[in-house]
């Protein structure tokens, strides 16, 4: 028994070492940095490095831009994650009902954004969303609707970012949901049909609850992905207009890697990580009793 | 304290070593030069000439991207392994000087534009050699201006405002008198530099954005957007601004020298007369503008100082300065070069030539980029009507004072004393 | 409760492959009809046609007085128990049981009463709050049965309900199922590939092979008078030996019918000593001996092949020994060599 345990430990060791070097040690480093005022001047002369305790965090709490970035990030998470899950589910189920020979084509088409470079996607969307020449506004005009200034108005810009993020992300969920859907035995649907469940009841009482663990996992992945929103606003809007699309990660990037305020940027990183852990913890402990067989 | 610092340095060194390894497969280099973007390409084409004229020397040019150049230089310095020579954007020199990374420069030529030279100088010592320069001025549509009844762009803000309003009346819907993209801070920086009071005070220790000077500049800036003379757009929202300008969507456009090349690239030769350049108008007479560009610096850690200086001297010779212009459109930093064709013959360059004589250097401190970016964001709020000039500047003053706290502390204990000289005013005053 | 009638039913797949051909059979009201056949014989398809999960190509299915061909499953008033139980893994036992009534909008109080009653009948009251994965195989099976019972359907369809259980449990549940059938008095169609299950359970059994009905009769008749060579070989364990007249020692005494025949002898019909003057003899060499407790299975090679005999020997037998076996004429089955149909022998 004892011997088995040590053998097991030996197998885990390489992964642990990698984790330690690339995750735990940097994490502790960041935690340490967040308690200092480390910046360019400290690099010039270590006499300029001070441990300032929680000051970076206090500043963060009173920092309007940080609150705005939190709001922006939360909007993308709160609107984007359910939208992504919904589209993943609906597209997975719809693709199943398409004739077999077209299925691959549709699936590929919907999956392509996932594997495309975010930068390329963001640039394409910049053209699509162009106020005067963009396809989106052209279509809206055909419907007799106005021509909104997608990337120029603060409220629409965050919506546009969310749309792009969801559009890029849901194909992945679709593939996962598709796979999970195939795992549901046909017998369950046969049984439900005989029991008297119609199409909608089968969907709501069998398909959706059976996919719940998968959707839960996707939700966790999406939340952690969207919580780290960066590339889309970085390319599409550079955080503007009026800071409306500056995500927490973008704010951290700017403070850390554009303005060299590593202490302050580390505090944002720690806060981001803490919230993510909190979310994972809550998610873990509120999962329904059924976790699949 | 000391050990924490050492650890950070060690970590930085590790990171830099990993990055460096990606490019360390070359044969040993006599001289390592880091350059950025298209300038790196141009440099690479000019290196063979240098190697031919300096037998036995070999130069390796490594290309950086503009978006990451500063980070690369910073980690290289932190790791103690910088190149011998680097091209550095002139707002980035202050950071490297603060880190004691650069070697003071010797005299190379007499005819640099004084503004360009000044931003390399700290406490009377120059740490960089201007390579090419850059400034902002007006691109405009002479034909539309004439239709509105004006021969040439005005020289004062008021005259300019009058022209823009007149022009506005003959434009169609969706067309504007001025394009000044809100994602660039340079236009407002120019307006602020045209006012007498500097944006920082007390040896760049405190913010001075509540000065009446700055408030006047910001009010003028705000009136352009609020008066619908300029659209509040980001230049990334424009699909093809040269084409839009040729269509008459904008009459004035505040931009830099690279756009001469861009206009010619995107518009057919027959449209050459649709656009022209002119110096910036000022509050009450021809206005100053900003000075930008890149400098060559030599790192303190370099053991090949002599060769490095030879290299820089070679690149600043007339022939190479003209060649650089031809390859990239970068404007020569030496006045003498402007007497040679094509610089002397291109009519659209002449406004730049005269504007470069009328510049006011920015405050060369490590925080300058951050302050300007903050100013841009603050001004965008004001232009959008989300904040008043007074309220926004007061708040911004506090923010900037916070950013400068470390600098004040640093200056108080620094080995090079109350460092930077009071700057800018002498030149600006002369220009006016 | 209602009778089930299946008349001339055919099922042909889209590709043209016939799964069922001209199948007719019926279950009387309250009868337990067993459908047995090797895998791929179409028995599960037959059940799915009755349930309405698939549609017939030709023929008529009637439940009670109604022709149900065009009715969707939920309107046929049938319940089905699946091979792997098909319990909803995300629902508790209670929810599994209640599902059918719940989707039909039954009032809560009545539903609760029904669930508890059925759970009590099956002895799973204590399990109501558990999830299927927390149940033993037998408890799952009972839950699946309970789910079928809950709506009091006219016809129960059971698709190999015991095949996923181990042998002792299978026997136990088989008895319970038989008892349940008696107490419910319900019409049941029970599909299995296991002929011993069919023999022990059914009131009547339908032997299905290659999509065709081979025989419909009581288990005793099917065993005693298999309608053809297939049924003879499929029903009964160990399987029947097939011999030609030449296999026997005294060829001339083997009773004959018209045409070429094949003869069948069940292993347990051999005897180690002559029973009467008419018995046929067969001599062989013992190749293998396998004890079945009180009986022995002997594998013999005789002149023309091999044969399996199950005996209760009076002395010790050894491999390699020559042995003579007797078969009473009455235990001899005869089948037409070409059609495989049963041929009645004249005594």
Tab-separated table of N, CA, C and O in Angstrom, chain A residues 1 7 40 59 73 94 96 100 108 121 125 147 171 183 193 201 205 216 239 246-247 254:
chain	number	residue	atom	x	y	z
A	1	UNK	N	0.846	-1.200	0.000
A	1	UNK	CA	0.000	0.000	0.000
A	1	UNK	C	0.877	1.245	0.000
A	1	UNK	O	0.747	2.133	-0.817
A	7	UNK	N	4.858	5.176	-5.535
A	7	UNK	CA	4.953	5.042	-6.985
A	7	UNK	C	4.052	6.069	-7.652
A	7	UNK	O	4.442	6.743	-8.601
A	40	UNK	N	9.338	50.882	-12.574
A	40	UNK	CA	10.598	51.210	-13.251
A	40	UNK	C	11.630	51.784	-12.286
A	40	UNK	O	12.801	51.433	-12.317
A	59	UNK	N	-6.188	51.133	-3.267
A	59	UNK	CA	-6.278	52.026	-4.425
A	59	UNK	C	-7.254	51.457	-5.454
A	59	UNK	O	-8.041	52.182	-6.047
A	73	UNK	N	-16.270	43.647	-17.607
A	73	UNK	CA	-15.979	42.212	-17.615
A	73	UNK	C	-17.205	41.425	-17.193
A	73	UNK	O	-17.549	40.409	-17.786
A	94	UNK	N	-29.812	21.506	-33.309
A	94	UNK	CA	-30.306	21.768	-34.659
A	94	UNK	C	-29.485	21.025	-35.704
A	94	UNK	O	-30.023	20.503	-36.678
A	96	UNK	N	-28.120	18.277	-35.419
A	96	UNK	CA	-28.502	16.875	-35.427
A	96	UNK	C	-29.684	16.617	-36.345
A	96	UNK	O	-29.832	15.523	-36.881
A	100	UNK	N	-27.801	14.115	-42.837
A	100	UNK	CA	-26.444	13.667	-42.539
A	100	UNK	C	-25.379	14.301	-43.424
A	100	UNK	O	-24.333	14.743	-42.956
A	108	UNK	N	-18.696	22.358	-39.402
A	108	UNK	CA	-17.412	23.003	-39.679
A	108	UNK	C	-17.586	24.520	-39.730
A	108	UNK	O	-16.817	25.267	-39.146
A	121	UNK	N	-10.278	37.653	-36.589
A	121	UNK	CA	-11.721	37.779	-36.368
A	121	UNK	C	-12.084	39.201	-35.977
A	121	UNK	O	-13.026	39.782	-36.499
A	125	UNK	N	-14.547	41.716	-37.951
A	125	UNK	CA	-15.727	42.320	-37.319
A	125	UNK	C	-15.663	43.832	-37.332
A	125	UNK	O	-16.686	44.503	-37.349
A	147	UNK	N	-28.776	53.166	-38.269
A	147	UNK	CA	-27.398	52.732	-38.413
A	147	UNK	C	-26.642	53.040	-37.137
A	147	UNK	O	-26.058	54.102	-36.983
A	171	UNK	N	-19.056	27.763	-30.926
A	171	UNK	CA	-18.796	26.575	-31.741
A	171	UNK	C	-18.127	25.467	-30.946
A	171	UNK	O	-18.433	24.287	-31.120
A	183	UNK	N	-24.017	10.685	-26.301
A	183	UNK	CA	-23.835	9.753	-25.193
A	183	UNK	C	-25.159	9.398	-24.517
A	183	UNK	O	-25.226	8.451	-23.756
A	193	UNK	N	-41.013	8.509	-24.849
A	193	UNK	CA	-42.103	8.590	-25.831
A	193	UNK	C	-43.254	7.689	-25.412
A	193	UNK	O	-44.410	8.075	-25.485
A	201	UNK	N	-41.260	18.084	-23.995
A	201	UNK	CA	-40.995	17.471	-22.692
A	201	UNK	C	-39.736	16.622	-22.736
A	201	UNK	O	-38.965	16.604	-21.789
A	205	UNK	N	-37.074	17.561	-20.176
A	205	UNK	CA	-36.961	16.630	-19.054
A	205	UNK	C	-35.864	15.590	-19.245
A	205	UNK	O	-35.453	14.959	-18.285
A	216	UNK	N	-22.674	22.566	-17.345
A	216	UNK	CA	-22.022	23.132	-16.169
A	216	UNK	C	-20.529	23.283	-16.380
A	216	UNK	O	-19.936	24.314	-16.060
A	239	UNK	N	-10.005	49.138	-25.831
A	239	UNK	CA	-10.566	49.488	-24.523
A	239	UNK	C	-11.592	50.612	-24.572
A	239	UNK	O	-12.323	50.816	-23.619
A	246	UNK	N	-12.810	48.350	-21.684
A	246	UNK	CA	-11.583	47.945	-21.016
A	246	UNK	C	-11.911	46.852	-20.010
A	246	UNK	O	-12.582	47.101	-19.021
A	247	UNK	N	-11.454	45.642	-20.294
A	247	UNK	CA	-11.695	44.545	-19.362
A	247	UNK	C	-10.646	44.593	-18.261
A	247	UNK	O	-9.654	45.313	-18.371
A	254	UNK	N	-2.326	47.010	-19.405
A	254	UNK	CA	-1.880	48.390	-19.614
A	254	UNK	C	-1.024	48.863	-18.446
A	254	UNK	O	0.019	49.460	-18.640
